[in-house]
Amino acid sequence: MPAHPSRRTARAAVALAVAATLAACSSGRVSGSGPAQHAVGGNQTIHLVYLQKQGDQQYFVDEAAGARAEAAKLGNVDVTVVNLGSDANKAISELDTAVAQKVDGIAIVVPDQQIGPAVIDKARAAGIPLIASDDEIKDESGQPAPFVGFDGTLMGQKVGEEAGRRYTAAGWTPQNTRIIAAWKQDLSVCTDRVDGAKQAFTAATGQNIQTVEIGTDNTPTDAEDKAGAALTANPGVRHWVVWGCNDENETGVVTALQNDGVPATSIIGVGIGAYLDCKDWKAGQVTGNKAALYINGNDVGASAIDSLVATIRQGVPLPPKTIARSTIVDATTWRATGVACT
């Protein structure tokens, strides 16, 4: 028997009320791999987490500062920064915590690119937009996550070009020169940088100079320690060209060379970052740290937050790749370029 019209009306009203209540209680996250949805205009606070490897390195300190500053500028955006150190297991556990807390977006600098598939799958299953910062990661099918950072090959090319220019101006020869390249060799972005540097150096000089390759953990101490063995194995070399994945590697090797008695005038070190090289320049020291590619962590952190917030608030797809600018600086130009030397 059909329900009385007044009863149907009452049931419809109850159904609408229940739906409204559920909508009000919902976090707004769309199931599956879609981004979290928030009202345009930012009336609802967005909660983001920035998971960083080696968060005590100056570059990543700057990156975190840039992320927080951009969040404050956008308004109603809260950013929690977590230092993962070099611990891939901690990266996974902190990601699990972020998912459990139902954050609205995640930026991550992985300590190990091999955890990329697990990272992407966890975020995708929770429907949380994720952007890889600094180090690219891929899912099981080889599809890269959206990325913000630098083009590793292009960075290396700028380093190699600068080193080649200085080498040519110095009048050194392949017979009395060696290159030391130091980097974490299981990190693809680092390999891209050192390969790009060698290619550009060779193209700029027209000479093929023997390269001593050093595997490090990307810290100054390890680079300095590993360089000692390289010096022992290459006696009689008069001149050294040095580059690596970052300032930590390059300055560590230069320190080892200088401690071994190699004069600063016989070293051409070109770093990546400028935040360590600039310390010698600021102090007015004669140093083998001749130049560096300035990369601004603030810009990368801000870009990651911008992209996540646009996705969450307006539904704008995360850009596949956002490349930040980089500039060669030295003792005469670093201040004017804006390097913050602390």
Short mmCIF file of C-alpha atoms in Angstrom, two decimals:
data_model
loop_
_atom_site.label_atom_id
_atom_site.label_comp_id
_atom_site.label_asym_id
_atom_site.label_seq_id
_atom_site.Cartn_x
_atom_site.Cartn_y
_atom_site.Cartn_z
CA MET A 1 0.00 0.00 0.00
CA PRO A 2 1.52 3.39 -0.97
CA ALA A 3 2.64 5.67 1.84
CA HIS A 4 0.47 8.62 2.73
CA PRO A 5 1.69 11.84 1.01
CA SER A 6 2.44 13.49 4.35
CA ARG A 7 4.58 10.49 5.41
CA ARG A 8 6.53 10.59 2.13
CA THR A 9 7.20 14.27 2.71
CA ALA A 10 8.45 13.58 6.24
CA ARG A 11 10.75 10.79 5.09
CA ALA A 12 12.20 13.01 2.38
CA ALA A 13 12.87 15.72 4.93
CA VAL A 14 14.67 13.25 7.20
CA ALA A 15 16.79 11.97 4.30
CA LEU A 16 17.82 15.52 3.39
CA ALA A 17 18.72 16.24 6.99
CA VAL A 18 20.88 13.13 7.25
CA ALA A 19 22.66 13.98 4.00
CA ALA A 20 23.32 17.51 5.20
CA THR A 21 24.70 16.21 8.50
CA LEU A 22 27.04 13.78 6.74
CA ALA A 23 28.27 16.50 4.42
CA ALA A 24 28.97 18.78 7.35
CA CYS A 25 30.93 16.08 9.17
CA SER A 26 32.93 15.02 6.13
CA SER A 27 36.54 16.12 5.69
CA GLY A 28 35.69 16.79 2.06
CA ARG A 29 38.24 14.29 0.75
CA VAL A 30 37.29 12.46 -2.40
CA SER A 31 37.88 8.73 -2.26
CA GLY A 32 40.52 7.17 -4.50
CA SER A 33 43.40 9.21 -5.90
CA GLY A 34 41.68 12.57 -6.31
CA PRO A 35 42.71 15.69 -4.39
CA ALA A 36 41.04 16.91 -1.23
CA GLN A 37 38.36 19.49 -2.03
CA HIS A 38 37.91 22.73 -0.10
CA ALA A 39 35.83 25.80 -0.66
CA VAL A 40 37.35 28.37 -3.00
CA GLY A 41 38.47 31.35 -0.95
CA GLY A 42 40.18 29.35 1.75
CA ASN A 43 37.55 29.52 4.48
CA GLN A 44 38.68 26.10 5.73
CA THR A 45 42.17 25.58 7.14
CA ILE A 46 44.33 23.31 5.01
CA HIS A 47 46.72 20.99 6.85
CA LEU A 48 49.89 20.04 4.99
CA VAL A 49 52.97 18.05 5.97
CA TYR A 50 56.45 18.55 4.50
CA LEU A 51 58.60 15.44 5.02
CA GLN A 52 62.28 16.22 4.41
CA LYS A 53 65.40 14.13 4.34
CA GLN A 54 68.44 15.73 6.04
CA GLY A 55 66.30 18.54 7.36
CA ASP A 56 69.20 20.06 9.29
CA GLN A 57 71.12 20.90 6.08
CA GLN A 58 70.92 24.59 5.28
CA TYR A 59 69.22 24.07 1.94
CA PHE A 60 66.40 22.12 3.54
CA VAL A 61 66.17 24.59 6.44
CA ASP A 62 65.62 27.30 3.81
CA GLU A 63 63.10 25.11 2.02
CA ALA A 64 61.08 24.66 5.20
CA ALA A 65 61.20 28.39 5.85
CA GLY A 66 59.97 29.08 2.32
CA ALA A 67 57.12 26.61 2.77
CA ARG A 68 56.00 28.19 6.05
CA ALA A 69 56.25 31.71 4.66
CA GLU A 70 54.15 30.82 1.62
CA ALA A 71 51.56 29.12 3.83
CA ALA A 72 51.27 32.28 5.93
CA LYS A 73 50.96 34.39 2.79
CA LEU A 74 48.16 32.21 1.38
CA GLY A 75 46.26 32.19 4.67
CA ASN A 76 44.47 29.38 6.47
CA VAL A 77 47.27 26.95 5.61
CA ASP A 78 49.11 25.02 8.31
CA VAL A 79 52.40 23.29 7.47
CA THR A 80 54.09 20.68 9.67
CA VAL A 81 57.73 20.06 8.75
CA VAL A 82 59.31 16.72 9.70
CA ASN A 83 63.04 15.99 9.53
CA LEU A 84 63.52 12.40 8.31
CA GLY A 85 67.30 12.47 8.49
CA SER A 86 68.51 9.70 6.20
CA ASP A 87 66.04 7.12 7.49
CA ALA A 88 63.78 5.60 4.82
CA ASN A 89 61.85 3.65 7.48
CA LYS A 90 61.06 6.88 9.30
CA ALA A 91 59.83 8.34 6.03
CA ILE A 92 57.29 5.54 5.71
CA SER A 93 56.17 5.75 9.35
CA GLU A 94 55.79 9.54 9.20
CA LEU A 95 53.83 9.19 5.97
CA ASP A 96 51.56 6.66 7.69
CA THR A 97 51.07 9.13 10.53
CA ALA A 98 50.16 11.91 8.10
CA VAL A 99 47.64 9.64 6.38
CA ALA A 100 46.13 8.62 9.72
CA GLN A 101 45.79 12.28 10.67
CA LYS A 102 43.98 12.88 7.38
CA VAL A 103 46.18 15.74 6.27
CA ASP A 104 45.10 17.50 3.11
CA GLY A 105 48.39 17.34 1.22
CA ILE A 106 51.93 15.99 1.41
CA ALA A 107 55.28 17.22 0.08
CA ILE A 108 58.16 14.81 0.52
CA VAL A 109 61.92 14.68 -0.01
CA VAL A 110 62.60 10.97 0.22
CA PRO A 111 65.78 9.69 1.93
CA ASP A 112 65.80 6.82 -0.58
CA GLN A 113 64.15 6.88 -4.00
CA GLN A 114 63.45 3.15 -3.75
CA ILE A 115 60.55 3.87 -1.39
CA GLY A 116 58.87 5.91 -4.11
CA PRO A 117 56.27 3.28 -5.07
CA ALA A 118 55.23 2.75 -1.44
CA VAL A 119 55.01 6.49 -0.81
CA ILE A 120 52.90 7.13 -3.90
CA ASP A 121 50.61 4.16 -3.28
CA LYS A 122 49.88 5.15 0.32
CA ALA A 123 49.00 8.73 -0.60
CA ARG A 124 46.98 7.63 -3.62
CA ALA A 125 44.98 5.09 -1.60
CA ALA A 126 44.14 7.79 0.96
CA GLY A 127 43.16 10.29 -1.73
CA ILE A 128 45.81 12.77 -0.55
CA PRO A 129 47.63 14.87 -3.18
CA LEU A 130 51.38 14.32 -2.99
CA ILE A 131 54.25 16.20 -4.57
CA ALA A 132 57.87 15.00 -4.64
CA SER A 133 60.33 17.71 -3.69
CA ASP A 134 63.99 17.81 -4.83
CA ASP A 135 64.31 14.07 -5.54
CA GLU A 136 62.02 12.49 -8.12
CA ILE A 137 60.08 9.33 -7.26
CA LYS A 138 58.07 6.91 -9.39
CA ASP A 139 55.26 4.44 -8.79
CA GLU A 140 55.44 0.73 -9.58
CA SER A 141 54.60 1.35 -13.24
CA GLY A 142 57.39 3.90 -13.61
CA GLN A 143 55.07 6.90 -13.63
CA PRO A 144 56.72 9.84 -11.82
CA ALA A 145 54.97 11.75 -9.08
CA PRO A 146 54.45 15.50 -9.58
CA PHE A 147 57.80 17.15 -8.87
CA VAL A 148 59.14 20.50 -7.70
CA GLY A 149 62.87 21.18 -7.58
CA PHE A 150 65.74 21.48 -10.00
CA ASP A 151 66.77 19.88 -13.27
CA GLY A 152 69.76 17.82 -12.16
CA THR A 153 71.38 17.59 -15.57
CA LEU A 154 71.03 21.31 -16.22
CA MET A 155 72.46 22.08 -12.80
CA GLY A 156 75.48 19.90 -13.51
CA GLN A 157 75.96 21.51 -16.90
CA LYS A 158 76.17 24.96 -15.32
CA VAL A 159 78.73 23.67 -12.82
CA GLY A 160 80.79 22.00 -15.57
CA GLU A 161 80.71 25.11 -17.75
CA GLU A 162 81.95 27.30 -14.88
CA ALA A 163 84.67 24.82 -13.93
CA GLY A 164 85.73 24.56 -17.58
CA ARG A 165 85.93 28.32 -17.94
CA ARG A 166 88.13 28.63 -14.88
CA TYR A 167 90.28 25.65 -15.90
CA THR A 168 90.95 27.18 -19.33
CA ALA A 169 91.74 30.57 -17.82
CA ALA A 170 94.21 28.94 -15.41
CA GLY A 171 96.14 27.31 -18.26
CA TRP A 172 96.18 23.86 -16.70
CA THR A 173 96.69 20.68 -18.74
CA PRO A 174 95.21 17.17 -18.61
CA GLN A 175 98.63 15.79 -17.70
CA ASN A 176 98.84 17.63 -14.37
CA THR A 177 95.13 17.84 -13.50
CA ARG A 178 92.52 15.50 -12.04
CA ILE A 179 88.81 15.93 -11.46
CA ILE A 180 87.22 14.70 -8.24
CA ALA A 181 83.47 14.09 -8.42
CA ALA A 182 81.80 13.22 -5.08
CA TRP A 183 78.17 12.20 -4.63
CA LYS A 184 75.71 9.72 -3.19
CA GLN A 185 75.82 7.26 -6.03
CA ASP A 186 72.43 5.61 -5.50
CA LEU A 187 70.61 8.94 -5.80
CA SER A 188 69.64 9.62 -9.42
CA VAL A 189 69.46 13.39 -9.09
CA CYS A 190 73.07 13.39 -7.86
CA THR A 191 74.21 11.19 -10.73
CA ASP A 192 72.44 13.52 -13.16
CA ARG A 193 74.36 16.47 -11.70
CA VAL A 194 77.84 14.96 -11.86
CA ASP A 195 77.24 13.47 -15.32
CA GLY A 196 76.01 16.83 -16.57
CA ALA A 197 79.06 18.55 -15.09
CA LYS A 198 81.50 16.20 -16.82
CA GLN A 199 79.74 16.49 -20.17
CA ALA A 200 79.67 20.30 -20.04
CA PHE A 201 83.27 20.53 -18.80
CA THR A 202 84.52 18.34 -21.64
CA ALA A 203 82.52 20.34 -24.18
CA ALA A 204 83.80 23.66 -22.79
CA THR A 205 87.47 22.65 -22.67
CA GLY A 206 87.74 20.17 -25.51
CA GLN A 207 89.79 17.99 -23.17
CA ASN A 208 89.11 14.67 -21.50
CA ILE A 209 90.58 14.79 -18.00
CA GLN A 210 90.78 11.75 -15.77
CA THR A 211 88.03 11.77 -13.16
CA VAL A 212 88.27 10.27 -9.68
CA GLU A 213 84.78 9.25 -8.56
CA ILE A 214 83.99 9.15 -4.84
CA GLY A 215 80.86 7.63 -3.34
CA THR A 216 79.66 9.51 -0.23
CA ASP A 217 76.62 9.96 1.96
CA ASN A 218 76.37 13.60 0.79
CA THR A 219 77.86 15.05 3.99
CA PRO A 220 81.04 17.18 4.25
CA THR A 221 82.67 14.81 6.74
CA ASP A 222 82.23 11.74 4.58
CA ALA A 223 83.37 13.59 1.46
CA GLU A 224 86.48 14.79 3.28
CA ASP A 225 87.24 11.31 4.60
CA LYS A 226 86.75 9.61 1.22
CA ALA A 227 88.85 12.23 -0.56
CA GLY A 228 91.85 11.29 1.58
CA ALA A 229 92.03 7.87 -0.03
CA ALA A 230 91.73 9.42 -3.49
CA LEU A 231 94.69 11.69 -2.81
CA THR A 232 96.81 8.76 -1.66
CA ALA A 233 95.97 6.90 -4.87
CA ASN A 234 96.88 9.86 -7.09
CA PRO A 235 100.30 11.14 -6.02
CA GLY A 236 102.00 13.90 -7.97
CA VAL A 237 98.85 15.60 -9.27
CA ARG A 238 99.39 19.38 -9.26
CA HIS A 239 95.89 20.69 -9.97
CA TRP A 240 92.42 19.59 -8.95
CA VAL A 241 88.94 20.38 -10.25
CA VAL A 242 86.19 19.49 -7.76
CA TRP A 243 82.43 19.17 -8.04
CA GLY A 244 79.73 16.97 -6.53
CA CYS A 245 76.06 16.62 -5.75
CA ASN A 246 75.97 19.56 -3.34
CA ASP A 247 78.04 22.05 -1.37
CA GLU A 248 78.62 19.39 1.27
CA ASN A 249 80.49 17.13 -1.13
CA GLU A 250 82.47 19.84 -2.88
CA THR A 251 83.56 21.70 0.26
CA GLY A 252 84.42 18.43 1.99
CA VAL A 253 86.76 17.44 -0.83
CA VAL A 254 88.30 20.92 -1.02
CA THR A 255 88.96 20.81 2.72
CA ALA A 256 90.73 17.45 2.32
CA LEU A 257 92.88 18.83 -0.50
CA GLN A 258 93.86 21.94 1.42
CA ASN A 259 94.58 19.95 4.58
CA ASP A 260 96.86 17.75 2.46
CA GLY A 261 98.87 20.80 1.46
CA VAL A 262 97.38 21.55 -1.95
CA PRO A 263 97.35 25.35 -2.32
CA ALA A 264 94.03 27.07 -2.93
CA THR A 265 95.39 28.40 -6.22
CA SER A 266 95.68 24.80 -7.46
CA ILE A 267 92.03 23.94 -6.72
CA ILE A 268 88.92 24.84 -8.71
CA GLY A 269 85.96 23.79 -6.61
CA VAL A 270 82.45 24.54 -7.86
CA GLY A 271 79.67 23.66 -5.44
CA ILE A 272 75.92 23.35 -5.65
CA GLY A 273 74.00 25.39 -3.11
CA ALA A 274 76.44 28.21 -2.22
CA TYR A 275 75.34 28.10 1.44
CA LEU A 276 78.65 26.51 2.51
CA ASP A 277 80.98 27.97 -0.11
CA CYS A 278 79.88 31.45 0.87
CA LYS A 279 81.33 31.05 4.37
CA ASP A 280 84.90 31.29 2.99
CA TRP A 281 83.92 34.23 0.80
CA LYS A 282 82.24 36.03 3.66
CA ALA A 283 85.37 35.57 5.79
CA GLY A 284 87.58 36.85 2.98
CA GLN A 285 89.61 33.63 2.91
CA VAL A 286 91.77 32.45 0.03
CA THR A 287 90.03 29.21 -0.80
CA GLY A 288 89.74 26.40 -3.32
CA ASN A 289 85.97 26.93 -3.21
CA LYS A 290 85.93 29.15 -6.28
CA ALA A 291 82.25 29.23 -7.24
CA ALA A 292 78.90 27.57 -6.67
CA LEU A 293 75.53 27.14 -8.31
CA TYR A 294 73.12 29.03 -6.09
CA ILE A 295 69.90 27.09 -5.53
CA ASN A 296 67.24 28.74 -3.42
CA GLY A 297 65.50 26.29 -1.11
CA ASN A 298 62.96 28.97 -0.19
CA ASP A 299 61.67 29.00 -3.77
CA VAL A 300 61.24 25.23 -3.89
CA GLY A 301 59.41 25.09 -0.56
CA ALA A 302 57.09 27.92 -1.58
CA SER A 303 56.37 26.32 -4.97
CA ALA A 304 55.46 23.00 -3.35
CA ILE A 305 52.96 24.70 -1.05
CA ASP A 306 51.53 26.80 -3.88
CA SER A 307 50.90 23.73 -6.01
CA LEU A 308 49.29 21.72 -3.20
CA VAL A 309 47.03 24.57 -2.12
CA ALA A 310 45.88 25.24 -5.70
CA THR A 311 45.02 21.56 -6.05
CA ILE A 312 43.16 21.41 -2.75
CA ARG A 313 41.27 24.69 -3.02
CA GLN A 314 40.59 25.00 -6.73
CA GLY A 315 41.02 21.44 -7.97
CA VAL A 316 43.91 22.51 -10.22
CA PRO A 317 45.93 19.40 -11.19
CA LEU A 318 49.41 19.24 -9.68
CA PRO A 319 51.91 20.31 -12.37
CA PRO A 320 54.01 17.35 -13.54
CA LYS A 321 57.27 19.26 -13.08
CA THR A 322 58.13 22.65 -11.59
CA ILE A 323 61.76 23.69 -12.12
CA ALA A 324 63.31 26.40 -9.95
CA ARG A 325 65.96 28.83 -11.16
CA SER A 326 69.67 28.53 -10.37
CA THR A 327 72.60 30.94 -10.81
CA ILE A 328 76.40 30.66 -10.66
CA VAL A 329 77.90 32.86 -7.92
CA ASP A 330 81.38 33.45 -6.55
CA ALA A 331 83.22 35.57 -4.00
CA THR A 332 82.41 38.76 -5.92
CA THR A 333 78.73 38.15 -6.72
CA TRP A 334 77.15 36.08 -3.96
CA ARG A 335 75.87 39.00 -1.87
CA ALA A 336 74.20 40.76 -4.79
CA THR A 337 72.53 37.52 -5.87
CA GLY A 338 70.85 37.14 -2.49
CA VAL A 339 72.66 34.19 -0.97
CA ALA A 340 71.86 34.05 2.74
CA CYS A 341 75.16 33.06 4.37
CA THR A 342 74.48 32.14 7.99
#
